Amino acid sequence: MGSPPLIFLKHNIIYLKVFIIFFLTSVPNITNLRPNQSLATLKVQRPPSLNSTNIVSSLETLSLDGYFSFENNHHAAKDFGNMYHFLPSAVLHPKSVQDISNTIRHIYEMGSASELTVAARGHGHSTQGQAQAHQGVVINMESLQKLEMQVHTGKTPYVDVSGGELWINILHETLKHGLAPKSWTDYLHLTVGGTLSNAGISGQAFQHGPQISNVYQLEVVTGKGEVVTCSEKKNTDLFYGVLGGLGQFGIITRARISLGPAPKMVKWIRVLYSDFSIFTKDQEQLISSENSFDYIEGFIIINRTGLLNNWRSSFRPKDPVQANQFSSDGRTLYCLEVVKHFNPDDTKTVNQSMENLLSKLSYIPSTLFLSEVPYVEFLDRVHVSEKKLQAKGLYEIPHPWLNFFVPKSRISDFAEEIFGNILTDTSNGPILIYPVNQSKWNNKTSLVTPDEDVFYLVAFLTSAMPSSTGTDGLAHILTQNKRILDFCATAELGIKQYLPHYNTQEEWQAHFGPRWKVFAQRKLAYDPLAILAPGQRIFRKATRTS
């Protein structure tokens, strides 16, 4: 990857220019906003030498179990999105929670005389620079991984883990006890603190809610440097504020996660639909059934050829002859993906249950594909694709993702415009779409969802080819994203962004709606100087010069 070509800079879309100009004027001294630029060519400007010297000398006075790094911190100025690159003044590699507390308290006590902010960075999977801190301090949360996981069995099993622990590690540790978390994300190589600061959603959410609905207790370091244990019964306001709170009220350093019995195997099924209304009707029927599948998702397939042949490497067709006759060329199709858990000794019962559920669905019969894989293999399926992309050099590229919660009542309007008029030739990546039950989501958390009993997650997981000026280039994809956002606003669909990204506080107020007042009050209570998570661009730290 190289720097953006000149033609890209000359002929970029007007809205993108306006966006960049606005953002540059709203954040002081930003020099590293370079979409579509690789780390190898990234030109980062260190903070002014005097300021840098003062910061180094100030932070070096702290007594730590871990350490600060002040040089070679380019890794902290990038993320999975690969569109924003803000270089911090220092990176903290904590070995204890007290390291994080001491650092934040030190910056808090410096008050408005300092412009230092703090961002917690997990596995670096943010897409819009949310875990970066321009000329601030980035905390490498994975340094806390070595804190021991503690699995508690019994009637209400749970596991105590570090906020910097990866979910994949939690899976392997809890499976030793025949247990596992109930709710997952599709990709497990993410930190606990990172997903709990957003929501943590996958195909189990219709039944168990997101990951933030499956937490018993948290340990949090607030924007004042205070270490606070909170739960539904203790420091309740902070507990619910931090869950889905986008890192605004505290850094999650420890979490108690609910566990349930873990199966050994799963039956993994995919079927296709050509009619969107039938596809969504079946999805909604499944999430309302008492004895349904254990995982329900779906995705959109636009203009793909040889689709079923690609599936054969992992799935087997129920009817090979009919499958050979099916052609997907040029059509927009809708894939329902479901999973049923089982153990080898109850295969017969699970097969009967699965056949009963499938018999009530209206998919294209020739497209039924099945697979049986270990539970771990299914949950870690995305990591396999990640490694393939890394091997091809197609991983560290821009990922301008866009995620929505869409009310059930407007999902057809949404689909008709987006898949009928905007995304007609290619999607440049997976498009997930599946419904969830609002009743399984705790509405006391900071997460904002549509005000309907059922709503859909729609995720455009796009990738942009470096230096391309075509339909797979960053400019084209950002244009499409804007068209989608503009339509949603104009049509007043009542959508809410998941993993939201806005540039003004007015936009954030509109996002939170009537819950903004509580959100702002919590910020004032737990992070009054707006030290934490500056990359979210919700609040700006007040300094003597601002």
Coordinates of C-alpha atoms in Angstrom, one line a residue:
M1 CA 0.0 0.0 0.0
G2 CA 1.2 3.5 -0.8
S3 CA 0.0 7.0 -0.3
P4 CA -3.4 8.0 -1.9
P5 CA -2.9 8.7 -5.7
L6 CA -3.2 12.4 -6.7
I7 CA -6.3 11.7 -8.7
F8 CA -8.0 10.4 -5.5
L9 CA -7.2 13.7 -3.8
K10 CA -8.4 15.8 -6.7
H11 CA -11.5 14.0 -7.5
N12 CA -12.6 12.8 -4.0
I13 CA -16.3 13.1 -3.2
I14 CA -17.4 16.5 -1.9
Y15 CA -18.8 15.2 1.3
L16 CA -15.5 13.5 2.2
K17 CA -13.6 16.8 1.7
V18 CA -16.1 18.6 3.9
F19 CA -15.8 15.8 6.5
I20 CA -12.0 16.1 6.6
I21 CA -12.0 19.9 6.8
F22 CA -14.5 19.8 9.6
F23 CA -12.7 17.2 11.5
L24 CA -9.4 19.0 11.1
T25 CA -10.9 22.2 12.5
S26 CA -12.6 20.5 15.4
V27 CA -9.6 18.7 16.8
P28 CA -6.4 20.8 17.5
N29 CA -3.2 20.0 15.7
I30 CA -4.3 16.8 14.0
T31 CA -1.7 15.9 11.4
N32 CA -2.2 12.2 10.8
L33 CA -5.7 11.9 9.2
R34 CA -4.7 9.9 6.2
P35 CA -7.3 7.4 4.8
N36 CA -6.0 4.6 2.6
Q37 CA -2.4 5.0 3.8
S38 CA -0.3 2.1 5.0
L39 CA 1.9 2.1 8.1
A40 CA 5.0 1.8 5.9
T41 CA 4.3 5.2 4.4
L42 CA 2.5 6.8 7.3
K43 CA 4.1 10.2 8.1
V44 CA 3.6 10.9 11.7
Q45 CA 4.5 14.1 13.5
R46 CA 5.7 13.9 17.0
P47 CA 4.3 16.3 19.6
P48 CA 6.4 19.6 19.9
S49 CA 9.7 18.8 21.6
L50 CA 9.0 20.9 24.7
N51 CA 5.6 19.4 25.3
S52 CA 7.0 15.9 24.6
T53 CA 9.8 16.5 27.1
N54 CA 7.4 17.7 29.8
I55 CA 5.2 14.7 29.2
V56 CA 8.0 12.2 29.4
S57 CA 9.4 13.7 32.6
S58 CA 6.0 13.9 34.2
L59 CA 5.0 10.3 33.4
E60 CA 8.4 8.9 34.3
T61 CA 7.9 10.0 37.9
L62 CA 5.1 7.4 38.3
S63 CA 5.8 4.2 40.2
L64 CA 4.7 1.4 38.0
D65 CA 4.7 -2.4 37.8
G66 CA 4.7 -2.1 34.1
Y67 CA 6.3 0.6 31.9
F68 CA 5.8 3.4 29.4
S69 CA 7.2 3.4 25.9
F70 CA 7.8 6.9 24.4
E71 CA 9.4 5.8 21.1
N72 CA 8.3 3.5 18.3
N73 CA 4.6 3.7 19.1
H74 CA 3.4 3.6 15.5
H75 CA 1.3 0.4 16.2
A76 CA -0.9 2.5 18.6
A77 CA -1.6 4.9 15.8
K78 CA -3.4 2.4 13.7
D79 CA -6.3 0.0 13.9
F80 CA -8.3 -2.5 11.9
G81 CA -10.1 0.2 10.0
N82 CA -6.7 1.5 8.7
M83 CA -8.2 5.0 8.0
Y84 CA -7.1 7.1 11.0
H85 CA -3.6 7.4 12.3
F86 CA -3.1 9.5 15.5
L87 CA 0.2 9.1 17.2
P88 CA 0.2 9.1 21.0
S89 CA 2.9 10.7 23.2
A90 CA 3.2 7.5 25.2
V91 CA 2.0 3.9 25.4
L92 CA 1.4 2.4 28.9
H93 CA 2.1 -1.4 29.2
P94 CA 0.5 -2.1 32.5
K95 CA 1.2 -5.1 34.6
S96 CA -1.4 -4.3 37.2
V97 CA -4.7 -2.4 37.5
Q98 CA -2.9 0.1 39.8
D99 CA -0.7 1.1 36.9
I100 CA -3.7 2.2 35.0
S101 CA -5.2 3.9 38.1
N102 CA -1.9 5.8 38.9
T103 CA -1.6 7.0 35.3
I104 CA -5.1 8.3 35.0
R105 CA -5.1 9.9 38.4
H106 CA -1.8 11.6 37.6
I107 CA -3.3 13.1 34.4
Y108 CA -6.5 14.0 36.2
E109 CA -4.6 15.9 38.9
M110 CA -2.7 17.8 36.2
G111 CA -6.1 19.3 35.4
S112 CA -6.7 21.6 32.5
A113 CA -3.0 22.5 32.3
S114 CA -2.5 19.3 30.4
E115 CA -4.0 18.3 27.0
L116 CA -3.3 14.6 27.8
T117 CA -6.1 12.2 27.1
V118 CA -6.2 8.4 27.6
A119 CA -7.4 5.6 25.3
A120 CA -7.6 2.0 26.2
R121 CA -6.5 -0.2 23.3
G122 CA -7.4 -3.9 23.2
H123 CA -6.6 -6.0 20.1
G124 CA -6.7 -2.9 17.8
H125 CA -9.9 -3.9 16.0
S126 CA -11.6 -0.5 16.1
T127 CA -12.4 0.9 12.6
Q128 CA -12.6 4.7 13.1
G129 CA -9.7 5.5 15.4
Q130 CA -11.8 5.0 18.6
A131 CA -8.9 3.5 20.6
Q132 CA -6.4 6.2 19.6
A133 CA -5.3 9.2 21.5
H134 CA -3.6 12.0 19.6
Q135 CA -0.6 13.2 21.6
G136 CA -2.1 11.4 24.6
V137 CA -1.5 8.1 26.3
V138 CA -2.7 4.8 24.9
I139 CA -3.0 1.9 27.4
N140 CA -2.1 -1.5 26.0
M141 CA -4.8 -3.5 27.7
E142 CA -3.5 -6.9 26.5
S143 CA -0.6 -6.4 28.9
L144 CA -3.1 -7.3 31.6
Q145 CA -3.8 -10.7 30.0
K146 CA -1.4 -12.5 32.4
L147 CA -3.9 -11.9 35.3
E148 CA -5.3 -15.4 36.1
M149 CA -8.7 -16.4 34.9
Q150 CA -10.9 -17.8 37.6
V151 CA -13.7 -20.2 36.6
H152 CA -16.5 -20.7 39.2
T153 CA -18.8 -23.7 38.7
G154 CA -22.1 -24.4 40.5
K155 CA -25.7 -23.3 39.9
T156 CA -24.7 -19.9 38.6
P157 CA -21.3 -20.5 36.9
Y158 CA -19.1 -17.6 35.9
V159 CA -15.6 -16.6 35.0
D160 CA -13.5 -13.7 36.3
V161 CA -11.3 -12.3 33.7
S162 CA -9.0 -9.3 32.9
G163 CA -10.5 -6.6 30.7
G164 CA -7.5 -7.2 28.4
E165 CA -8.2 -10.9 28.0
L166 CA -9.2 -12.2 24.5
W167 CA -12.5 -14.1 24.2
I168 CA -10.8 -16.9 22.4
N169 CA -8.7 -17.5 25.5
I170 CA -11.8 -17.4 27.7
L171 CA -13.4 -20.1 25.5
H172 CA -10.5 -22.5 25.8
E173 CA -10.2 -22.0 29.6
T174 CA -13.9 -22.4 30.4
L175 CA -14.2 -25.4 28.1
K176 CA -11.9 -27.2 30.5
H177 CA -14.8 -27.1 33.0
G178 CA -17.5 -28.0 30.4
L179 CA -18.7 -24.4 30.3
A180 CA -18.6 -21.4 28.0
P181 CA -19.9 -17.8 27.8
K182 CA -23.5 -17.8 26.5
S183 CA -23.2 -14.8 24.1
W184 CA -20.4 -14.2 21.6
T185 CA -19.1 -12.0 18.8
D186 CA -18.5 -13.5 15.4
Y187 CA -14.7 -12.9 15.9
L188 CA -13.2 -14.1 19.1
H189 CA -9.8 -12.4 19.0
L190 CA -11.1 -9.3 20.7
T191 CA -10.7 -8.1 24.3
V192 CA -13.4 -8.3 27.0
G193 CA -13.2 -4.6 27.7
G194 CA -13.5 -3.7 24.0
T195 CA -16.7 -5.7 23.3
L196 CA -18.3 -4.8 26.7
S197 CA -17.7 -1.1 25.9
N198 CA -19.9 -1.6 22.8
A199 CA -22.2 -4.5 23.1
G200 CA -20.8 -7.8 21.7
I201 CA -23.3 -9.3 19.2
S202 CA -23.5 -12.6 17.3
G203 CA -26.1 -15.1 16.4
Q204 CA -26.8 -16.1 20.0
A205 CA -28.1 -12.6 20.8
F206 CA -31.8 -13.4 19.9
Q207 CA -31.8 -15.9 22.8
H208 CA -29.2 -14.6 25.3
G209 CA -28.9 -10.9 24.4
P210 CA -25.5 -9.3 23.7
Q211 CA -22.5 -9.8 25.8
I212 CA -23.3 -6.7 27.9
S213 CA -26.4 -8.5 29.0
N214 CA -24.4 -11.4 30.4
V215 CA -22.1 -9.7 32.9
Y216 CA -22.5 -9.9 36.6
Q217 CA -19.8 -7.6 37.8
L218 CA -17.1 -5.2 36.6
E219 CA -14.0 -3.6 38.0
V220 CA -13.5 -0.1 36.4
V221 CA -10.9 2.7 36.5
T222 CA -12.8 5.9 36.2
G223 CA -11.6 9.2 34.6
K224 CA -10.5 10.3 38.1
G225 CA -8.3 7.2 38.5
E226 CA -10.6 5.6 41.0
V227 CA -10.8 1.8 41.0
V228 CA -14.4 0.9 41.5
T229 CA -16.2 -2.5 41.7
C230 CA -19.7 -2.3 40.3
S231 CA -22.6 -4.6 39.6
E232 CA -26.4 -4.6 39.4
K233 CA -26.5 -4.1 43.2
K234 CA -23.3 -2.0 43.8
N235 CA -22.4 1.2 42.2
T236 CA -25.2 0.5 39.8
D237 CA -25.1 3.7 37.8
L238 CA -21.5 3.2 36.8
F239 CA -22.1 -0.5 36.0
Y240 CA -24.8 0.2 33.5
G241 CA -23.1 3.3 32.2
V242 CA -19.9 1.5 31.4
L243 CA -21.7 -1.4 29.6
G244 CA -22.1 -0.1 26.0
G245 CA -20.6 3.2 27.2
L246 CA -18.0 3.5 24.5
G247 CA -15.2 3.9 27.1
Q248 CA -16.5 7.3 28.2
F249 CA -16.9 6.6 32.0
G250 CA -14.2 4.2 32.8
I251 CA -11.8 1.5 31.6
I252 CA -12.9 -2.1 32.3
T253 CA -10.1 -3.9 34.0
R254 CA -11.9 -6.9 35.3
A255 CA -15.2 -8.6 34.4
R256 CA -17.4 -11.4 35.7
I257 CA -18.9 -13.2 32.8
S258 CA -22.0 -15.5 32.9
L259 CA -21.4 -19.1 31.8
G260 CA -23.5 -22.0 30.6
P261 CA -23.0 -25.6 29.6
A262 CA -20.9 -26.0 26.5
P263 CA -21.7 -28.5 23.7
K264 CA -19.0 -30.5 22.0
M265 CA -20.4 -30.3 18.5
V266 CA -22.7 -28.2 16.3
K267 CA -24.8 -28.8 13.3
W268 CA -24.1 -25.9 11.0
I269 CA -26.7 -25.2 8.2
R270 CA -27.1 -22.8 5.4
V271 CA -30.1 -22.3 3.1
L272 CA -30.9 -19.7 0.4
Y273 CA -33.9 -17.5 -0.4
S274 CA -34.6 -15.4 -3.4
D275 CA -37.4 -13.4 -1.8
F276 CA -36.4 -11.0 1.0
S277 CA -39.8 -10.9 2.7
I278 CA -39.9 -14.7 3.0
F279 CA -36.3 -14.7 4.3
T280 CA -37.1 -12.2 7.1
K281 CA -40.4 -13.9 7.9
D282 CA -38.6 -17.2 8.5
Q283 CA -35.9 -15.5 10.6
E284 CA -38.5 -13.8 12.7
Q285 CA -40.4 -17.0 13.2
L286 CA -37.2 -18.8 14.4
I287 CA -36.2 -16.1 17.0
S288 CA -39.8 -16.3 18.4
S289 CA -39.8 -20.1 18.7
E290 CA -39.3 -21.7 22.1
N291 CA -37.2 -24.6 21.0
S292 CA -35.3 -22.9 18.2
F293 CA -31.7 -23.1 16.9
D294 CA -28.9 -22.0 19.1
Y295 CA -27.5 -19.5 16.6
I296 CA -29.4 -17.5 13.9
E297 CA -27.8 -15.1 11.5
G298 CA -28.2 -14.2 7.8
F299 CA -26.3 -12.5 5.1
I300 CA -26.8 -10.9 1.7
I301 CA -25.2 -12.3 -1.5
I302 CA -24.9 -9.9 -4.4
N303 CA -23.9 -10.9 -7.9
R304 CA -21.9 -14.0 -6.8
T305 CA -21.1 -16.9 -9.2
G306 CA -20.4 -20.5 -8.2
L307 CA -21.7 -19.9 -4.7
L308 CA -22.7 -23.4 -3.8
N309 CA -19.5 -24.8 -5.2
N310 CA -17.6 -22.6 -2.8
W311 CA -19.7 -23.9 0.1
R312 CA -18.7 -27.5 -0.7
S313 CA -15.3 -27.1 0.9
S314 CA -17.0 -26.9 4.3
F315 CA -20.6 -28.1 3.8
R316 CA -22.3 -31.0 2.1
P317 CA -25.6 -30.5 0.1
K318 CA -28.6 -32.5 1.3
D319 CA -29.5 -33.2 -2.3
P320 CA -26.3 -33.1 -4.5
V321 CA -28.2 -33.5 -7.7
Q322 CA -30.5 -30.5 -7.1
A323 CA -27.6 -28.5 -5.8
N324 CA -25.7 -29.0 -9.0
Q325 CA -28.6 -27.6 -11.0
F326 CA -28.9 -24.4 -8.9
S327 CA -27.4 -21.2 -10.4
S328 CA -26.8 -18.1 -8.3
D329 CA -25.3 -16.0 -11.1
G330 CA -26.3 -12.4 -11.1
R331 CA -29.0 -12.6 -8.5
T332 CA -29.3 -11.0 -5.1
L333 CA -29.9 -13.9 -2.7
Y334 CA -30.4 -14.1 1.1
C335 CA -28.7 -16.8 3.1
L336 CA -30.1 -18.0 6.4
E337 CA -27.3 -19.5 8.6
V338 CA -28.3 -21.5 11.7
V339 CA -26.6 -23.8 14.2
K340 CA -27.9 -26.4 16.6
H341 CA -25.7 -27.5 19.5
F342 CA -25.3 -31.2 20.3
N343 CA -23.3 -33.9 22.0
P344 CA -22.5 -37.2 20.3
D345 CA -24.9 -39.1 22.6
D346 CA -28.0 -37.1 21.7
T347 CA -27.5 -36.9 17.9
K348 CA -30.9 -38.6 17.2
T349 CA -32.9 -36.2 19.3
V350 CA -31.1 -33.2 17.9
N351 CA -31.6 -34.4 14.3
Q352 CA -35.4 -34.7 14.9
S353 CA -35.5 -31.2 16.4
M354 CA -33.5 -29.8 13.5
E355 CA -35.7 -31.5 10.9
N356 CA -38.8 -30.2 12.6
L357 CA -37.5 -26.6 12.6
L358 CA -36.4 -26.8 8.9
S359 CA -39.8 -28.2 7.8
K360 CA -41.5 -24.9 8.8
L361 CA -39.2 -22.8 6.6
S362 CA -39.7 -21.7 3.0
Y363 CA -36.1 -21.7 1.6
I364 CA -35.1 -22.9 -1.8
P365 CA -35.0 -26.7 -1.3
S366 CA -31.9 -27.4 -3.5
T367 CA -29.8 -25.0 -1.4
L368 CA -29.8 -26.8 1.9
F369 CA -26.2 -27.4 3.0
L370 CA -25.1 -29.0 6.3
S371 CA -21.9 -29.5 8.2
E372 CA -20.9 -30.9 11.6
V373 CA -17.9 -29.3 13.3
P374 CA -16.6 -29.0 16.8
Y375 CA -18.0 -26.2 18.9
V376 CA -14.7 -24.4 19.1
E377 CA -14.1 -24.6 15.3
F378 CA -17.5 -23.0 14.6
L379 CA -17.0 -20.2 17.1
D380 CA -13.5 -19.4 15.8
R381 CA -14.5 -19.6 12.2
V382 CA -13.7 -16.0 11.3
H383 CA -10.2 -16.3 12.5
V384 CA -9.6 -18.9 9.7
S385 CA -10.6 -16.4 7.1
E386 CA -8.5 -13.7 8.8
K387 CA -5.3 -15.9 8.5
K388 CA -6.0 -16.5 4.8
L389 CA -6.4 -12.7 4.1
Q390 CA -3.2 -12.1 6.1
A391 CA -1.3 -14.6 3.9
K392 CA -2.5 -12.8 0.8
G393 CA -1.6 -9.4 2.1
L394 CA -5.2 -8.3 2.1
Y395 CA -5.8 -7.8 5.8
E396 CA -4.1 -4.5 6.6
I397 CA -6.2 -2.4 4.2
P398 CA -9.0 0.1 4.9
H399 CA -12.2 -1.3 6.3
P400 CA -14.9 1.4 6.2
W401 CA -17.5 -0.7 8.1
L402 CA -21.0 0.5 8.7
N403 CA -23.3 -1.1 11.2
F404 CA -27.0 -0.5 12.0
F405 CA -29.9 -1.5 14.2
V406 CA -33.0 -1.3 12.0
P407 CA -36.5 -1.5 13.4
K408 CA -38.4 -4.6 12.2
S409 CA -41.2 -2.4 10.9
R410 CA -38.8 -0.7 8.4
I411 CA -36.5 -3.5 7.4
S412 CA -38.3 -4.0 4.1
D413 CA -38.1 -0.3 3.2
F414 CA -34.4 -0.4 4.1
A415 CA -33.7 -3.5 2.0
E416 CA -35.7 -2.3 -1.0
E417 CA -33.6 0.9 -1.3
I418 CA -30.2 -0.4 -0.2
F419 CA -30.1 -3.7 -2.1
G420 CA -32.3 -2.6 -4.9
N421 CA -30.8 0.8 -5.8
I422 CA -27.5 1.4 -3.9
L423 CA -25.7 -1.9 -3.7
T424 CA -26.5 -3.5 -7.0
D425 CA -23.3 -4.8 -8.5
T426 CA -21.0 -5.7 -5.5
S427 CA -20.8 -5.4 -1.8
N428 CA -17.0 -5.4 -1.3
G429 CA -17.4 -7.6 1.7
P430 CA -20.0 -9.6 3.8
I431 CA -23.3 -8.0 4.6
L432 CA -24.9 -9.5 7.7
I433 CA -28.6 -9.2 8.5
Y434 CA -30.5 -10.9 11.3
P435 CA -33.2 -10.1 13.9
V436 CA -32.9 -10.0 17.7
N437 CA -35.4 -9.8 20.5
Q438 CA -35.4 -6.5 22.4
S439 CA -36.6 -8.4 25.6
K440 CA -33.2 -10.0 25.8
W441 CA -31.3 -6.7 25.9
N442 CA -30.9 -4.8 29.2
N443 CA -32.2 -1.3 28.4
K444 CA -30.4 0.1 31.5
T445 CA -27.0 0.0 29.7
S446 CA -25.7 2.9 27.6
L447 CA -26.3 1.1 24.4
V448 CA -29.0 2.7 22.2
T449 CA -31.4 0.5 20.1
P450 CA -34.6 1.1 18.2
D451 CA -37.8 1.3 20.2
E452 CA -39.4 -1.9 18.9
D453 CA -39.7 -5.4 20.3
V454 CA -37.7 -6.9 17.3
F455 CA -35.0 -5.1 15.4
Y456 CA -32.3 -6.2 12.9
L457 CA -28.6 -6.0 13.0
V458 CA -27.3 -5.0 9.5
A459 CA -23.6 -4.9 9.1
F460 CA -21.7 -3.8 6.0
L461 CA -18.2 -5.3 6.5
T462 CA -16.5 -3.8 3.5
S463 CA -12.8 -3.8 2.5
A464 CA -11.2 -1.2 0.2
M465 CA -8.4 -2.0 -2.1
P466 CA -5.4 0.3 -1.6
S467 CA -4.9 3.1 -4.2
S468 CA -8.0 1.9 -6.2
T469 CA -10.2 4.5 -7.9
G470 CA -12.8 1.9 -8.9
T471 CA -15.8 0.4 -7.2
D472 CA -13.5 -1.4 -4.7
G473 CA -11.7 1.8 -3.7
L474 CA -12.1 3.7 -0.5
A475 CA -13.7 6.8 -2.2
H476 CA -16.4 4.7 -3.9
I477 CA -17.2 2.8 -0.7
L478 CA -17.4 5.9 1.4
T479 CA -19.8 7.4 -1.2
Q480 CA -22.0 4.4 -0.9
N481 CA -21.9 4.6 2.9
K482 CA -23.0 8.2 2.7
R483 CA -25.8 7.3 0.4
I484 CA -27.0 4.7 2.8
L485 CA -26.8 7.1 5.8
D486 CA -28.6 9.8 3.8
F487 CA -31.4 7.5 2.9
C488 CA -31.9 6.3 6.4
A489 CA -32.1 9.9 7.6
T490 CA -34.4 11.1 4.8
A491 CA -36.7 8.2 5.1
E492 CA -36.8 8.5 8.9
L493 CA -36.3 4.8 9.4
G494 CA -35.6 5.1 13.1
I495 CA -32.2 3.3 12.8
K496 CA -29.4 3.5 15.3
Q497 CA -25.8 3.0 14.4
Y498 CA -24.0 0.2 16.2
L499 CA -20.3 0.9 16.8
P500 CA -21.4 4.5 16.1
H501 CA -19.2 7.1 14.5
Y502 CA -20.1 10.8 14.5
N503 CA -18.1 14.0 14.3
T504 CA -20.2 16.6 16.2
Q505 CA -21.7 16.5 19.6
E506 CA -25.0 17.5 18.0
E507 CA -24.9 14.2 16.0
W508 CA -24.2 12.3 19.2
Q509 CA -27.1 14.0 21.0
A510 CA -29.4 12.9 18.1
H511 CA -28.0 9.4 18.4
F512 CA -28.8 9.1 22.1
G513 CA -32.0 11.1 21.9
P514 CA -33.7 11.4 25.3
R515 CA -30.9 9.3 26.9
W516 CA -28.3 12.0 26.1
K517 CA -29.0 13.9 29.3
V518 CA -28.1 10.8 31.5
F519 CA -25.1 10.1 29.3
A520 CA -23.7 13.6 29.7
Q521 CA -24.4 13.5 33.5
R522 CA -22.5 10.3 33.8
K523 CA -19.6 11.8 31.9
L524 CA -19.5 14.7 34.4
A525 CA -19.6 12.3 37.3
Y526 CA -17.0 9.8 36.3
D527 CA -14.8 11.6 33.8
P528 CA -15.3 15.3 34.4
L529 CA -12.2 16.4 32.5
A530 CA -13.1 14.3 29.4
I531 CA -9.8 12.4 29.7
L532 CA -11.1 9.0 28.5
A533 CA -11.7 7.7 25.0
P534 CA -11.0 10.8 22.9
G535 CA -11.1 8.8 19.7
Q536 CA -14.9 8.5 20.0
R537 CA -15.2 12.3 19.4
I538 CA -18.1 12.7 21.8
F539 CA -16.5 15.0 24.4
R540 CA -13.5 17.2 24.0
K541 CA -11.1 17.8 26.9
A542 CA -11.2 21.4 28.2
T543 CA -7.8 22.9 28.5
R544 CA -6.5 26.4 29.4
T545 CA -5.8 27.1 25.7
S546 CA -9.0 25.7 24.3

